[in-house]
CSV table of C-alpha atoms and ligand atoms in Angstrom, one decimal:
chain,number,residue,atom,x,y,z
Q,1,MET,CA,63.4,159.7,386.1
Q,2,THR,CA,65.1,159.9,389.4
Q,3,ALA,CA,66.1,163.0,391.4
Q,4,ALA,CA,67.6,163.8,394.7
Q,5,PRO,CA,67.9,167.4,396.1
Q,6,PRO,CA,71.4,169.1,396.3
Q,7,SER,CA,72.8,168.7,399.8
Q,8,THR,CA,73.0,172.5,400.3
Q,9,ALA,CA,69.4,173.2,399.4
Q,10,PRO,CA,66.8,174.0,402.1
Q,11,ALA,CA,65.0,170.8,403.1
Q,12,LEU,CA,61.4,170.5,401.8
Q,13,GLY,CA,58.8,168.2,403.3
Q,14,ILE,CA,55.3,167.8,404.5
Q,15,LEU,CA,54.1,170.4,407.0
Q,16,ALA,CA,50.5,169.2,407.4
Q,17,VAL,CA,48.3,166.4,406.3
Q,18,GLY,CA,44.5,165.8,406.2
Q,19,ALA,CA,42.0,163.4,404.7
Q,20,TYR,CA,38.3,162.7,404.2
Q,21,ALA,CA,36.3,159.7,403.2
Q,22,PRO,CA,32.5,159.9,402.5
Q,23,GLU,CA,30.2,158.5,405.1
Q,24,GLN,CA,28.5,155.9,402.9
Q,25,VAL,CA,30.1,152.5,403.7
Q,26,VAL,CA,29.7,149.9,401.0
Q,27,PRO,CA,30.6,146.4,402.4
Q,28,ASN,CA,31.5,143.4,400.1
Q,29,ALA,CA,28.0,142.0,401.0
Q,30,HIS,CA,26.5,144.8,398.9
Q,31,TYR,CA,28.1,143.4,395.7
Q,32,ALA,CA,27.4,139.8,396.6
Q,33,GLN,CA,23.7,140.7,396.5
Q,34,TYR,CA,23.6,141.4,392.7
Q,35,LEU,CA,27.0,140.3,391.2
Q,36,ASP,CA,28.4,136.8,390.8
Q,37,THR,CA,30.9,137.3,393.7
Q,38,THR,CA,31.3,136.7,397.4
Q,39,ASP,CA,32.8,138.4,400.4
Q,40,ASP,CA,35.3,135.5,400.7
Q,41,TRP,CA,36.5,135.9,397.1
Q,42,ILE,CA,37.0,139.7,397.4
Q,43,VAL,CA,38.8,139.4,400.8
Q,44,SER,CA,41.0,136.6,399.8
Q,45,ARG,CA,41.9,138.0,396.3
Q,46,SER,CA,42.3,141.7,397.3
Q,47,GLY,CA,42.1,142.2,401.1
Q,48,ILE,CA,39.3,144.7,400.7
Q,49,ARG,CA,36.3,144.4,403.1
Q,50,GLU,CA,34.5,147.7,402.4
Q,51,ARG,CA,34.9,151.0,400.6
Q,52,ARG,CA,33.3,154.4,400.8
Q,53,HIS,CA,31.0,155.8,398.1
Q,54,ALA,CA,30.2,159.5,397.6
Q,55,SER,CA,26.6,160.5,398.0
Q,56,ALA,CA,24.6,162.6,395.6
Q,57,GLY,CA,26.2,166.0,395.3
Q,58,GLN,CA,29.6,164.9,396.4
Q,59,THR,CA,32.3,165.2,393.8
Q,60,SER,CA,36.1,165.0,393.7
Q,61,SER,CA,36.3,168.8,394.5
Q,62,THR,CA,33.9,168.6,397.5
Q,63,LEU,CA,35.8,165.6,398.9
Q,64,GLY,CA,39.1,167.5,398.4
Q,65,VAL,CA,37.7,170.5,400.2
Q,66,GLU,CA,36.7,168.3,403.2
Q,67,ALA,CA,40.2,166.9,403.3
Q,68,VAL,CA,41.7,170.4,403.4
Q,69,ARG,CA,39.2,171.3,406.2
Q,70,ASP,CA,40.4,168.2,408.1
Q,71,LEU,CA,44.0,169.4,407.6
Q,72,LEU,CA,43.1,172.8,409.0
Q,73,LYS,CA,41.6,171.2,412.1
Q,74,HIS,CA,45.0,169.8,412.9
Q,75,ALA,CA,47.1,172.7,411.6
Q,76,PRO,CA,45.0,175.9,411.5
Q,77,GLU,CA,47.8,178.0,410.1
Q,78,ALA,CA,48.8,175.5,407.4
Q,79,LEU,CA,47.6,177.4,404.4
Q,80,ASP,CA,49.5,180.6,405.3
Q,81,GLY,CA,52.0,181.1,402.5
Q,82,VAL,CA,50.5,178.5,400.2
Q,83,ASN,CA,50.7,179.9,396.7
Q,84,VAL,CA,50.0,177.0,394.4
Q,85,VAL,CA,47.3,174.3,394.5
Q,86,ILE,CA,47.9,171.0,392.7
Q,87,CYS,CA,45.3,168.2,392.5
Q,88,ALA,CA,45.9,164.6,391.5
Q,89,THR,CA,42.7,163.1,390.2
Q,90,SER,CA,41.4,160.8,387.4
Q,91,SER,CA,37.8,161.5,388.3
Q,92,PRO,CA,37.7,165.3,388.1
Q,93,ASP,CA,34.5,167.2,388.4
Q,94,ALA,CA,35.1,168.5,384.9
Q,95,MET,CA,38.0,168.6,382.4
Q,96,PHE,CA,37.9,172.3,383.3
Q,97,PRO,CA,37.7,174.2,385.5
Q,98,SER,CA,40.3,172.1,387.2
Q,99,THR,CA,39.4,170.4,390.4
Q,100,ALA,CA,42.4,172.2,391.9
Q,101,ALA,CA,40.9,175.6,391.1
Q,102,LEU,CA,37.5,174.6,392.5
Q,103,ILE,CA,39.2,173.4,395.8
Q,104,ALA,CA,41.3,176.6,395.9
Q,105,GLY,CA,38.2,178.7,395.6
Q,106,GLU,CA,36.5,177.0,398.5
Q,107,VAL,CA,39.5,177.1,400.9
Q,108,GLY,CA,40.5,180.7,400.7
Q,109,LEU,CA,43.2,180.3,398.0
Q,110,ARG,CA,41.4,182.0,395.1
Q,111,GLY,CA,43.9,183.6,392.8
Q,112,ALA,CA,46.7,181.1,393.4
Q,113,PRO,CA,47.8,179.0,390.4
Q,114,ALA,CA,45.8,175.8,390.5
Q,115,PHE,CA,45.9,172.8,388.2
Q,116,ASP,CA,45.2,169.1,388.0
Q,117,VAL,CA,47.7,166.3,387.4
Q,118,SER,CA,46.3,163.2,385.7
Q,119,VAL,CA,48.4,160.1,386.2
Q,120,ALA,CA,45.8,157.7,387.6
Q,121,CYS,CA,46.8,156.0,390.8
Q,122,SER,CA,50.4,157.4,390.5
Q,123,GLY,CA,49.0,160.9,390.4
Q,124,PHE,CA,49.7,161.9,394.0
Q,125,LEU,CA,53.4,161.1,393.8
Q,126,TYR,CA,53.7,163.0,390.5
Q,127,ALA,CA,51.8,166.0,392.1
Q,128,LEU,CA,54.1,165.9,395.1
Q,129,SER,CA,57.1,166.1,392.8
Q,130,VAL,CA,55.6,169.0,390.9
Q,131,GLY,CA,54.9,170.9,394.1
Q,132,TYR,CA,58.3,170.1,395.4
Q,133,SER,CA,60.0,171.3,392.2
Q,134,MET,CA,58.0,174.6,392.1
Q,135,ILE,CA,59.1,175.4,395.6
Q,136,ARG,CA,62.7,174.4,394.8
Q,137,ALA,CA,62.7,176.6,391.7
Q,138,GLY,CA,61.4,179.6,393.6
Q,139,LEU,CA,58.0,179.6,391.9
Q,140,ALA,CA,56.1,178.9,395.1
Q,141,LYS,CA,56.7,179.2,398.8
Q,142,ARG,CA,54.3,176.5,399.9
Q,143,ALA,CA,52.1,174.0,397.9
Q,144,LEU,CA,48.8,172.5,398.7
Q,145,VAL,CA,48.8,169.0,397.1
Q,146,VAL,CA,45.5,167.1,397.1
Q,147,GLY,CA,44.6,163.6,395.9
Q,148,THR,CA,40.9,163.1,395.4
Q,149,GLU,CA,38.7,160.6,393.6
Q,150,VAL,CA,35.1,159.6,393.1
Q,151,MET,CA,36.0,156.3,391.5
Q,152,SER,CA,32.4,155.0,392.0
Q,153,GLY,CA,31.4,157.4,389.2
Q,154,VAL,CA,33.9,156.0,386.6
Q,155,VAL,CA,33.7,152.3,387.5
Q,156,ASP,CA,30.8,150.2,386.1
Q,157,GLN,CA,29.0,149.1,389.3
Q,158,ASN,CA,27.8,146.0,387.4
Q,159,ASP,CA,31.4,144.8,386.5
Q,160,ARG,CA,32.6,142.5,389.1
Q,161,ASN,CA,36.2,142.8,387.8
Q,162,THR,CA,36.4,146.4,388.8
Q,163,ALA,CA,33.4,147.5,391.0
Q,164,ILE,CA,34.6,145.6,394.0
Q,165,LEU,CA,38.1,147.2,394.0
Q,166,PHE,CA,37.6,150.9,393.9
Q,167,GLY,CA,36.4,153.5,396.4
Q,168,ASP,CA,36.0,157.2,397.0
Q,169,GLY,CA,38.1,159.5,399.2
Q,170,ALA,CA,40.5,162.4,399.4
Q,171,GLY,CA,43.8,163.3,401.2
Q,172,CYS,CA,46.0,166.3,401.1
Q,173,VAL,CA,49.3,167.7,402.3
Q,174,VAL,CA,51.0,171.1,402.5
Q,175,LEU,CA,54.6,171.1,401.3
Q,176,GLY,CA,57.1,173.6,402.5
Q,177,GLU,CA,60.5,174.2,404.2
Q,178,VAL,CA,61.3,171.8,407.1
Q,179,PRO,CA,64.4,171.6,409.3
Q,180,GLN,CA,67.5,170.3,407.7
Q,181,GLY,CA,67.7,166.5,408.0
Q,182,TYR,CA,64.0,166.0,407.3
Q,183,GLY,CA,61.8,166.1,404.2
Q,184,PHE,CA,62.0,164.6,400.8
Q,185,GLN,CA,65.3,162.8,399.9
Q,186,SER,CA,64.5,161.5,396.4
Q,187,PHE,CA,61.8,161.0,393.8
Q,188,VAL,CA,61.5,158.2,391.2
Q,189,LEU,CA,58.9,158.6,388.4
Q,190,GLY,CA,58.1,156.7,385.2
Q,191,ALA,CA,55.6,155.7,382.6
Q,192,ASP,CA,55.4,153.2,379.8
Q,193,SER,CA,52.6,153.3,377.3
Q,194,ALA,CA,53.3,149.7,376.3
Q,195,GLY,CA,51.1,148.7,379.3
Q,196,GLY,CA,48.5,151.4,378.6
Q,197,PRO,CA,45.9,149.0,377.2
Q,198,HIS,CA,45.8,147.1,380.5
Q,199,LEU,CA,44.2,149.9,382.4
Q,200,TYR,CA,42.3,152.8,380.8
Q,201,LEU,CA,39.5,155.3,381.1
Q,202,ARG,CA,38.0,157.1,378.1
Q,203,GLY,CA,38.8,160.7,377.6
Q,204,ALA,CA,37.5,163.3,375.1
Q,205,ALA,CA,38.7,161.8,371.8
Q,206,LEU,CA,35.9,161.8,369.3
Q,207,GLN,CA,37.6,159.0,367.3
Q,208,LEU,CA,39.8,156.4,368.9
Q,209,PRO,CA,42.7,154.6,367.1
Q,210,GLU,CA,41.4,151.8,364.8
Q,211,GLY,CA,40.8,148.6,366.7
Q,212,THR,CA,40.4,150.4,370.0
Q,213,GLU,CA,37.1,150.0,371.8
Q,214,MET,CA,36.5,152.1,374.9
Q,215,GLY,CA,33.3,152.0,376.8
Q,216,PRO,CA,32.4,154.8,379.2
Q,217,HIS,CA,33.9,153.1,382.3
Q,218,LEU,CA,37.3,152.2,383.6
Q,219,THR,CA,38.6,149.0,382.0
Q,220,GLN,CA,41.3,146.8,383.5
Q,221,ASN,CA,43.2,143.6,382.8
Q,222,GLY,CA,43.7,142.7,386.4
Q,223,ARG,CA,46.3,140.0,386.0
Q,224,GLU,CA,48.6,142.1,383.8
Q,225,VAL,CA,48.3,145.1,386.1
Q,226,PHE,CA,49.0,142.8,389.1
Q,227,LYS,CA,52.3,141.5,387.6
Q,228,PHE,CA,53.4,145.0,386.7
Q,229,ALA,CA,52.4,146.3,390.1
Q,230,VAL,CA,54.4,143.7,392.1
Q,231,ARG,CA,57.5,144.5,390.0
Q,232,LYS,CA,57.2,148.3,390.0
Q,233,LEU,CA,56.1,148.9,393.6
Q,234,GLY,CA,59.1,147.0,395.0
Q,235,ASP,CA,61.6,148.3,392.4
Q,236,SER,CA,60.6,151.9,392.5
Q,237,ALA,CA,60.6,152.0,396.3
Q,238,GLU,CA,64.1,150.4,396.3
Q,239,GLN,CA,65.4,152.9,393.7
Q,240,ALA,CA,64.0,155.8,395.8
Q,241,MET,CA,65.9,154.5,398.8
Q,242,GLN,CA,69.1,154.0,396.8
Q,243,GLU,CA,68.9,157.6,395.4
Q,244,ALA,CA,68.6,158.8,398.9
Q,245,GLY,CA,71.7,156.7,399.9
Q,246,LEU,CA,69.6,154.4,402.1
Q,247,SER,CA,68.9,150.7,402.3
Q,248,THR,CA,65.8,148.7,403.2
Q,249,ALA,CA,67.1,148.3,406.7
Q,250,ASP,CA,66.7,152.1,407.2
Q,251,ILE,CA,63.0,152.1,406.4
Q,252,ASP,CA,60.5,152.5,409.2
Q,253,TRP,CA,57.3,152.6,407.0
Q,254,LEU,CA,56.4,151.9,403.4
Q,255,VAL,CA,53.3,153.9,402.4
Q,256,PRO,CA,52.2,152.0,399.3
Q,257,HIS,CA,49.3,152.6,396.9
Q,258,GLN,CA,46.4,150.7,398.3
Q,259,ALA,CA,45.3,148.5,395.4
Q,260,ASN,CA,45.5,144.9,396.7
Q,261,ILE,CA,47.0,143.4,399.9
Q,262,ARG,CA,48.6,140.6,397.7
Q,263,ILE,CA,50.5,143.3,395.7
Q,264,ILE,CA,51.7,145.0,398.9
Q,265,GLU,CA,52.8,141.6,400.3
Q,266,ALA,CA,54.6,140.6,397.2
Q,267,ALA,CA,56.3,144.0,396.8
Q,268,CYS,CA,57.4,143.9,400.5
Q,269,GLU,CA,58.9,140.5,399.9
Q,270,ARG,CA,60.7,141.7,396.8
Q,271,PHE,CA,61.9,144.7,398.7
Q,272,GLY,CA,62.9,142.7,401.8
Q,273,LEU,CA,60.6,144.5,404.2
Q,274,PRO,CA,58.2,142.8,406.7
Q,275,LEU,CA,54.5,143.4,405.8
Q,276,SER,CA,54.1,144.8,409.4
Q,277,GLN,CA,56.1,147.9,408.2
Q,278,ALA,CA,53.7,148.7,405.4
Q,279,VAL,CA,50.8,151.1,406.1
Q,280,VAL,CA,47.6,149.3,405.0
Q,281,ASN,CA,44.1,150.7,405.0
Q,282,LEU,CA,42.7,149.1,401.9
Q,283,ASP,CA,40.5,146.7,403.9
Q,284,ARG,CA,38.4,149.8,404.9
Q,285,TYR,CA,38.7,152.1,401.8
Q,286,GLY,CA,39.6,149.9,398.8
Q,287,ASN,CA,41.5,151.4,396.0
Q,288,THR,CA,41.0,155.2,396.0
Q,289,SER,CA,43.4,155.8,393.2
Q,290,ALA,CA,45.2,159.1,393.5
Q,291,ALA,CA,43.8,159.6,397.0
Q,292,SER,CA,45.1,156.3,398.4
Q,293,ILE,CA,48.6,157.4,399.5
Q,294,PRO,CA,47.6,160.6,401.3
Q,295,LEU,CA,44.6,158.8,402.9
Q,296,ALA,CA,46.9,156.1,404.2
Q,297,LEU,CA,49.6,158.6,405.3
Q,298,ASN,CA,47.0,160.6,407.2
Q,299,GLY,CA,45.6,157.6,409.0
Q,300,ALA,CA,49.1,156.4,410.0
Q,301,VAL,CA,50.1,159.9,411.2
Q,302,ARG,CA,46.8,160.3,413.2
Q,303,SER,CA,47.0,156.9,414.8
Q,304,GLY,CA,50.6,157.6,415.9
Q,305,GLN,CA,52.1,154.8,413.7
Q,306,ILE,CA,54.3,157.3,411.9
Q,307,ARG,CA,56.3,159.6,414.2
Q,308,LYS,CA,58.7,162.5,413.8
Q,309,GLY,CA,62.0,161.2,412.5
Q,310,ASP,CA,60.6,158.1,410.8
Q,311,GLN,CA,62.1,157.1,407.5
Q,312,LEU,CA,59.3,156.7,404.9
Q,313,VAL,CA,59.1,155.5,401.4
Q,314,LEU,CA,55.9,156.3,399.5
Q,315,ALA,CA,55.3,154.2,396.4
Q,316,GLY,CA,52.5,153.9,393.8
Q,317,PHE,CA,51.6,152.6,390.4
Q,318,GLY,CA,48.7,152.9,388.0
Q,319,GLY,CA,47.3,153.7,384.6
Q,320,GLY,CA,49.9,154.7,381.9
Q,321,LEU,CA,51.2,152.3,383.0
Q,322,SER,CA,53.0,154.6,385.5
Q,323,TRP,CA,54.9,154.5,388.7
Q,324,GLY,CA,56.3,156.8,391.3
Q,325,ALA,CA,58.1,156.6,394.6
Q,326,ALA,CA,59.6,159.1,397.1
Q,327,ALA,CA,61.9,158.8,400.1
Q,328,LEU,CA,60.9,161.1,403.0
Q,329,LYS,CA,62.2,161.7,406.5
Q,330,TRP,CA,59.1,162.5,408.4
Q,331,TRP,CA,59.2,165.8,410.3
Q,332,SER,CA,55.9,166.6,412.0
Q,333,PRO,CA,52.3,166.9,410.9
Q,334,THR,CA,51.8,170.3,412.5
Q,335,LEU,CA,53.5,173.6,411.9
Q,336,GLU,CA,55.9,174.0,414.8
G,1,UT7,O1,45.3,151.0,391.1
G,1,UT7,C1,45.0,150.5,389.9
G,1,UT7,C2,45.7,149.3,389.6
G,1,UT7,N1,44.8,148.1,389.7
G,1,UT7,C3,45.3,147.1,390.4
G,1,UT7,O2,46.2,147.1,391.1
G,1,UT7,C4,44.6,145.7,390.2
G,1,UT7,C5,45.6,144.6,390.0
G,1,UT7,N2,45.0,143.3,389.9
G,1,UT7,C6,44.4,142.7,391.0
G,1,UT7,O3,44.3,143.3,392.1
G,1,UT7,C7,43.9,141.3,390.8
G,1,UT7,O4,44.3,140.9,389.5
G,1,UT7,C8,42.3,141.2,390.9
G,1,UT7,C9,41.9,141.4,392.3
G,1,UT7,C10,41.7,142.3,390.0
G,1,UT7,C11,41.8,139.8,390.5
G,1,UT7,O5,42.5,138.9,391.2
G,1,UT7,P1,43.2,137.6,390.5
G,1,UT7,O6,43.7,136.7,391.5
G,1,UT7,O7,44.3,138.2,389.6
G,1,UT7,O8,42.0,137.0,389.7
G,1,UT7,P2,42.0,136.8,388.1
G,1,UT7,O9,41.8,138.0,387.4
G,1,UT7,O10,43.1,135.8,387.7
G,1,UT7,O11,40.6,136.0,388.0
G,1,UT7,C12,40.4,134.7,388.6
G,1,UT7,C13,39.0,134.3,388.4
G,1,UT7,C14,38.5,134.6,387.0
G,1,UT7,O12,37.6,133.5,386.6
G,1,UT7,P3,38.2,132.3,385.6
G,1,UT7,O13,38.6,133.0,384.4
G,1,UT7,O14,39.3,131.7,386.4
G,1,UT7,O15,37.0,131.5,385.5
G,1,UT7,C15,37.6,135.8,387.1
G,1,UT7,O16,36.6,135.9,386.1
G,1,UT7,O17,38.1,135.1,389.3
G,1,UT7,C16,37.1,135.7,388.5
G,1,UT7,N3,36.7,136.9,389.1
G,1,UT7,C17,35.8,137.0,390.2
G,1,UT7,N4,35.2,136.0,390.8
G,1,UT7,C18,34.4,136.4,391.9
G,1,UT7,C19,37.1,138.2,388.8
G,1,UT7,N5,36.5,139.1,389.6
G,1,UT7,C20,35.7,138.3,390.5
G,1,UT7,C21,34.9,138.7,391.5
G,1,UT7,N6,34.3,137.7,392.2
G,1,UT7,N7,34.7,140.0,391.9
């Protein structure tokens, strides 16, 4: 599915951004102590050097609340007018109440509609598109969109295929009206269950389809997901640009899902963009699933990499298998 806003509609974009990563740093050396792996293998195959893990008592909702508090530090008025809360997560505190409702209750938005979006690592892009659409349809004025994960809780810490890849964290944005010429220009979303068996996490089914075996942890066929990711990250980003009437030469920054530096490199090559124009933080945070894009976006905004007027394309992929991309002309991370 692709969509671009009508040219006469008010521009909608990101008004504020925030993020939080738990304090507990887990370096590759931690895994080398008890798994058949090495720091060299992890760095050369994925680019990841360390990730963060939640401490006892920290959950996706508490990480999300911290991200919103960080956003408020930079933009104290940002939640004024927010009347919907959407949370992308595949490690929710519970199936219900939603993680979004728990976050809303803690940040002064009790009573606003709040719900979770579950599309694994593509979740944040889907959640952005839902918030955008609700505002566009007149159902909301401003939307708080959070991506938050405690992946350390759903990954088997004794499985070297997955444990080394994932980390915990949260990021969030407030969506609303921005000056004409800025904001979202297109969304590209998709899912294909044919690739579903390559990446999955058990849900509530009492009985699974015959022949399906699901343990309690996230399971992944890394090679298959890798091939899919390289193709879809580049293609969906390109499609988002085309929908917006732009070409690769117009891009200032690609903000990709932070799964593996080799995936980002290959996608950039496919897309015709130098790697130096991709925002990368996976060396420090690993793959934080639905939190990875807002965490990367926040870092790039705070460090001054991304500036007002920059042309961005956000792009992700994940379980489903699913994908999502959006073209966005960056306005400003504070409410002016
Ligand atoms: O956001 C969710 C989406 N997930 C992803 O994007 C993950 C996509 N896939 C990947 O990032 C990569 O496939 C991995 C990083 C998971 C693996 O890298 P790879 O280059 O594709 O390695 P591989 O799966 O082809 O495995 C190569 C070898 C295997 O051994 P054999 O069969 O060649 O003897 C693995 O068993 O490396 C072995 N291996 C490891 N060795 C040391 C797998 N994990 C490890 C490890 N340490 N942690």
